[in-house]
């Protein structure tokens, strides 16, 4: 979408005056418009961070506070998960944003909550996989592979 068309859709050229759903649509169409993106980020940043904290709290089975930093091994912080959520929104030409079909801000915030929870859940699933203990079969297979390597190198 051209800058001229976007400017025509922005009341008084003021992104603050744009409804959130319209702002999402405009940002998805004009990824280079820093005024639109700044306003969208101003609106959604606190929500995404709250969704991240809530999802972590839910998955950890208790409260979550500043004393819990770093959250998990690898030093992932709330800001990393926030950034991963933003990346999910903008990757592939803002396809996630373009797929949104709701008409109210509440519907967009619900959609954003689902996306954020998905990002956090994906991260937690990867963390659990890294911490998963090695099974007896995996140790045996590793030993067998090492033995074959040692024999072939002799």
C-alpha atoms as a printed R data frame, in Angstrom:
    type eleno elety resid chain resno       x       y      z
1   ATOM     1    CA   UNK     A     1   0.000   0.000  0.000
2   ATOM     2    CA   UNK     A     2   1.344   3.393 -0.912
3   ATOM     3    CA   UNK     A     3   2.115   6.046  1.686
4   ATOM     4    CA   UNK     A     4  -0.544   8.246  0.062
5   ATOM     5    CA   UNK     A     5  -3.273   5.621  0.535
6   ATOM     6    CA   UNK     A     6  -2.212   5.041  4.137
7   ATOM     7    CA   UNK     A     7  -2.222   8.806  4.789
8   ATOM     8    CA   UNK     A     8  -5.772   8.999  3.411
9   ATOM     9    CA   UNK     A     9  -6.891   6.298  5.859
10  ATOM    10    CA   UNK     A    10  -5.200   7.938  8.856
11  ATOM    11    CA   UNK     A    11  -7.439  10.645 10.333
12  ATOM    12    CA   UNK     A    12  -5.480  13.898 10.371
13  ATOM    13    CA   UNK     A    13  -2.319  11.850  9.732
14  ATOM    14    CA   UNK     A    14  -2.413  10.950 13.446
15  ATOM    15    CA   UNK     A    15  -1.946   7.216 14.150
16  ATOM    16    CA   UNK     A    16  -3.274   7.715 17.706
17  ATOM    17    CA   UNK     A    17  -6.728   8.364 16.238
18  ATOM    18    CA   UNK     A    18  -6.828   5.023 14.381
19  ATOM    19    CA   UNK     A    19  -8.830   2.112 15.792
20  ATOM    20    CA   UNK     A    20  -6.555  -0.780 16.819
21  ATOM    21    CA   UNK     A    21  -7.914  -3.237 14.256
22  ATOM    22    CA   UNK     A    22  -7.419  -0.708 11.460
23  ATOM    23    CA   UNK     A    23  -3.930   0.044 12.784
24  ATOM    24    CA   UNK     A    24  -3.027  -3.648 12.651
25  ATOM    25    CA   UNK     A    25  -4.216  -3.808  9.047
26  ATOM    26    CA   UNK     A    26  -2.311  -0.670  8.071
27  ATOM    27    CA   UNK     A    27   0.898  -1.899  9.711
28  ATOM    28    CA   UNK     A    28   0.641  -5.247  7.930
29  ATOM    29    CA   UNK     A    29   0.244  -3.428  4.626
30  ATOM    30    CA   UNK     A    30   2.881  -0.737  5.185
31  ATOM    31    CA   UNK     A    31   5.762  -2.296  7.086
32  ATOM    32    CA   UNK     A    32   7.958   0.770  6.574
33  ATOM    33    CA   UNK     A    33   5.684   3.299  8.266
34  ATOM    34    CA   UNK     A    34   7.446   3.972 11.572
35  ATOM    35    CA   UNK     A    35   4.679   6.233 12.920
36  ATOM    36    CA   UNK     A    36   2.080   3.470 12.519
37  ATOM    37    CA   UNK     A    37   4.359   0.802 13.971
38  ATOM    38    CA   UNK     A    38   5.353   2.992 16.923
39  ATOM    39    CA   UNK     A    39   1.705   3.492 17.793
40  ATOM    40    CA   UNK     A    40   0.880  -0.194 17.402
41  ATOM    41    CA   UNK     A    41   3.824  -1.185 19.601
42  ATOM    42    CA   UNK     A    42   2.836   1.426 22.188
43  ATOM    43    CA   UNK     A    43  -0.575  -0.234 22.409
44  ATOM    44    CA   UNK     A    44   0.375  -3.886 22.355
45  ATOM    45    CA   UNK     A    45   3.672  -4.007 24.274
46  ATOM    46    CA   UNK     A    46   2.098  -3.998 27.767
47  ATOM    47    CA   UNK     A    47  -0.446  -6.608 26.669
48  ATOM    48    CA   UNK     A    48   2.158  -8.947 25.194
49  ATOM    49    CA   UNK     A    49   4.336  -8.669 28.306
50  ATOM    50    CA   UNK     A    50   1.336  -9.432 30.518
51  ATOM    51    CA   UNK     A    51   0.458 -12.436 28.348
52  ATOM    52    CA   UNK     A    52   4.073 -13.675 28.568
53  ATOM    53    CA   UNK     A    53   4.102 -13.348 32.382
54  ATOM    54    CA   UNK     A    54   0.701 -15.002 32.692
55  ATOM    55    CA   UNK     A    55   1.662 -17.921 30.475
56  ATOM    56    CA   UNK     A    56   4.934 -18.435 32.344
57  ATOM    57    CA   UNK     A    57   3.116 -18.247 35.674
58  ATOM    58    CA   UNK     A    58   0.550 -20.780 34.475
59  ATOM    59    CA   UNK     A    59   3.219 -23.160 33.189
60  ATOM    60    CA   UNK     A    60   5.350 -22.841 36.306
61  ATOM    61    CA   UNK     A    61   2.391 -23.444 38.601
62  ATOM    62    CA   UNK     A    62   2.785 -20.376 40.764
63  ATOM    63    CA   UNK     A    63   3.730 -16.776 41.015
64  ATOM    64    CA   UNK     A    64   6.223 -15.073 38.810
65  ATOM    65    CA   UNK     A    65   8.180 -12.041 39.852
66  ATOM    66    CA   UNK     A    66  11.462 -10.192 39.408
67  ATOM    67    CA   UNK     A    67  13.239 -12.677 41.663
68  ATOM    68    CA   UNK     A    68  12.583 -15.393 39.080
69  ATOM    69    CA   UNK     A    69  14.991 -13.849 36.525
70  ATOM    70    CA   UNK     A    70  16.533 -15.458 34.611
71  ATOM    71    CA   UNK     A    71  13.389 -17.411 33.895
72  ATOM    72    CA   UNK     A    72  14.826 -20.636 32.646
73  ATOM    73    CA   UNK     A    73  18.160 -22.042 31.617
74  ATOM    74    CA   UNK     A    74  19.675 -20.204 28.712
75  ATOM    75    CA   UNK     A    75  18.937 -16.834 30.286
76  ATOM    76    CA   UNK     A    76  15.707 -16.202 28.393
77  ATOM    77    CA   UNK     A    77  13.966 -13.197 29.809
78  ATOM    78    CA   UNK     A    78  10.518 -11.713 29.372
79  ATOM    79    CA   UNK     A    79  11.964  -9.324 26.786
80  ATOM    80    CA   UNK     A    80  13.256 -12.219 24.669
81  ATOM    81    CA   UNK     A    81   9.819 -13.818 24.621
82  ATOM    82    CA   UNK     A    82   8.281 -10.422 23.860
83  ATOM    83    CA   UNK     A    83  10.652 -10.022 20.901
84  ATOM    84    CA   UNK     A    84   9.894 -13.544 19.690
85  ATOM    85    CA   UNK     A    85   6.194 -12.647 19.727
86  ATOM    86    CA   UNK     A    86   6.839  -9.536 17.632
87  ATOM    87    CA   UNK     A    87   8.903 -11.634 15.220
88  ATOM    88    CA   UNK     A    88   6.004 -14.089 14.931
89  ATOM    89    CA   UNK     A    89   3.701 -11.181 14.059
90  ATOM    90    CA   UNK     A    90   5.937  -9.743 11.329
91  ATOM    91    CA   UNK     A    91   7.569 -12.799  9.768
92  ATOM    92    CA   UNK     A    92   6.499 -13.896  6.302
93  ATOM    93    CA   UNK     A    93   5.272 -10.469  5.324
94  ATOM    94    CA   UNK     A    94   3.159 -10.020  8.465
95  ATOM    95    CA   UNK     A    95   1.123 -13.107  7.544
96  ATOM    96    CA   UNK     A    96  -0.101 -13.608 11.134
97  ATOM    97    CA   UNK     A    97  -1.340 -10.032 11.252
98  ATOM    98    CA   UNK     A    98  -2.935 -10.341  7.823
99  ATOM    99    CA   UNK     A    99  -4.790 -13.504  8.920
100 ATOM   100    CA   UNK     A   100  -6.579 -11.669 11.720
101 ATOM   101    CA   UNK     A   101 -10.238 -11.431 10.720
102 ATOM   102    CA   UNK     A   102 -11.840  -9.897 13.799
103 ATOM   103    CA   UNK     A   103 -13.483  -6.506 13.943
104 ATOM   104    CA   UNK     A   104 -12.939  -5.328 17.523
105 ATOM   105    CA   UNK     A   105  -9.918  -4.474 19.648
106 ATOM   106    CA   UNK     A   106 -10.996  -7.141 22.151
107 ATOM   107    CA   UNK     A   107 -10.903  -9.767 19.390
108 ATOM   108    CA   UNK     A   108  -7.430  -8.630 18.366
109 ATOM   109    CA   UNK     A   109  -6.199  -8.776 21.964
110 ATOM   110    CA   UNK     A   110  -7.577 -12.323 22.264
111 ATOM   111    CA   UNK     A   111  -5.797 -13.210 19.003
112 ATOM   112    CA   UNK     A   112  -2.598 -11.626 20.328
113 ATOM   113    CA   UNK     A   113  -2.925 -13.627 23.555
114 ATOM   114    CA   UNK     A   114  -3.136 -16.879 21.578
115 ATOM   115    CA   UNK     A   115  -0.060 -15.963 19.527
116 ATOM   116    CA   UNK     A   116   1.916 -14.960 22.627
117 ATOM   117    CA   UNK     A   117   0.959 -18.125 24.499
118 ATOM   118    CA   UNK     A   118   2.021 -20.156 21.472
119 ATOM   119    CA   UNK     A   119   5.437 -18.446 21.414
120 ATOM   120    CA   UNK     A   120   5.945 -19.038 25.149
121 ATOM   121    CA   UNK     A   121   4.711 -22.642 24.938
122 ATOM   122    CA   UNK     A   122   7.045 -23.360 22.014
123 ATOM   123    CA   UNK     A   123   9.941 -21.958 24.034
124 ATOM   124    CA   UNK     A   124   9.054 -23.980 27.144
125 ATOM   125    CA   UNK     A   125   8.672 -27.151 25.075
126 ATOM   126    CA   UNK     A   126  12.163 -26.620 23.599
127 ATOM   127    CA   UNK     A   127  13.578 -25.987 27.084
128 ATOM   128    CA   UNK     A   128  12.029 -29.186 28.435
129 ATOM   129    CA   UNK     A   129  13.419 -31.149 25.477
130 ATOM   130    CA   UNK     A   130  16.918 -29.837 26.225
131 ATOM   131    CA   UNK     A   131  16.612 -30.887 29.860
132 ATOM   132    CA   UNK     A   132  15.138 -34.318 29.114
133 ATOM   133    CA   UNK     A   133  17.318 -37.045 30.610
134 ATOM   134    CA   UNK     A   134  19.039 -39.380 28.210
135 ATOM   135    CA   UNK     A   135  17.440 -42.813 28.189
136 ATOM   136    CA   UNK     A   136  19.323 -46.074 28.614
137 ATOM   137    CA   UNK     A   137  18.740 -46.874 24.919
138 ATOM   138    CA   UNK     A   138  20.245 -43.542 23.851
139 ATOM   139    CA   UNK     A   139  23.320 -44.179 26.025
140 ATOM   140    CA   UNK     A   140  23.710 -47.678 24.560
141 ATOM   141    CA   UNK     A   141  23.387 -46.350 21.024
142 ATOM   142    CA   UNK     A   142  25.925 -43.605 21.752
143 ATOM   143    CA   UNK     A   143  28.346 -46.157 23.216
144 ATOM   144    CA   UNK     A   144  27.908 -48.437 20.218
145 ATOM   145    CA   UNK     A   145  28.532 -45.557 17.820
146 ATOM   146    CA   UNK     A   146  31.681 -44.546 19.734
147 ATOM   147    CA   UNK     A   147  32.916 -48.146 19.727
148 ATOM   148    CA   UNK     A   148  32.469 -48.417 15.969
149 ATOM   149    CA   UNK     A   149  34.257 -45.111 15.465
150 ATOM   150    CA   UNK     A   150  37.142 -46.257 17.687
151 ATOM   151    CA   UNK     A   151  37.440 -49.573 15.806
152 ATOM   152    CA   UNK     A   152  37.337 -47.941 12.363
153 ATOM   153    CA   UNK     A   153  40.020 -45.434 13.395
154 ATOM   154    CA   UNK     A   154  42.375 -48.176 14.624
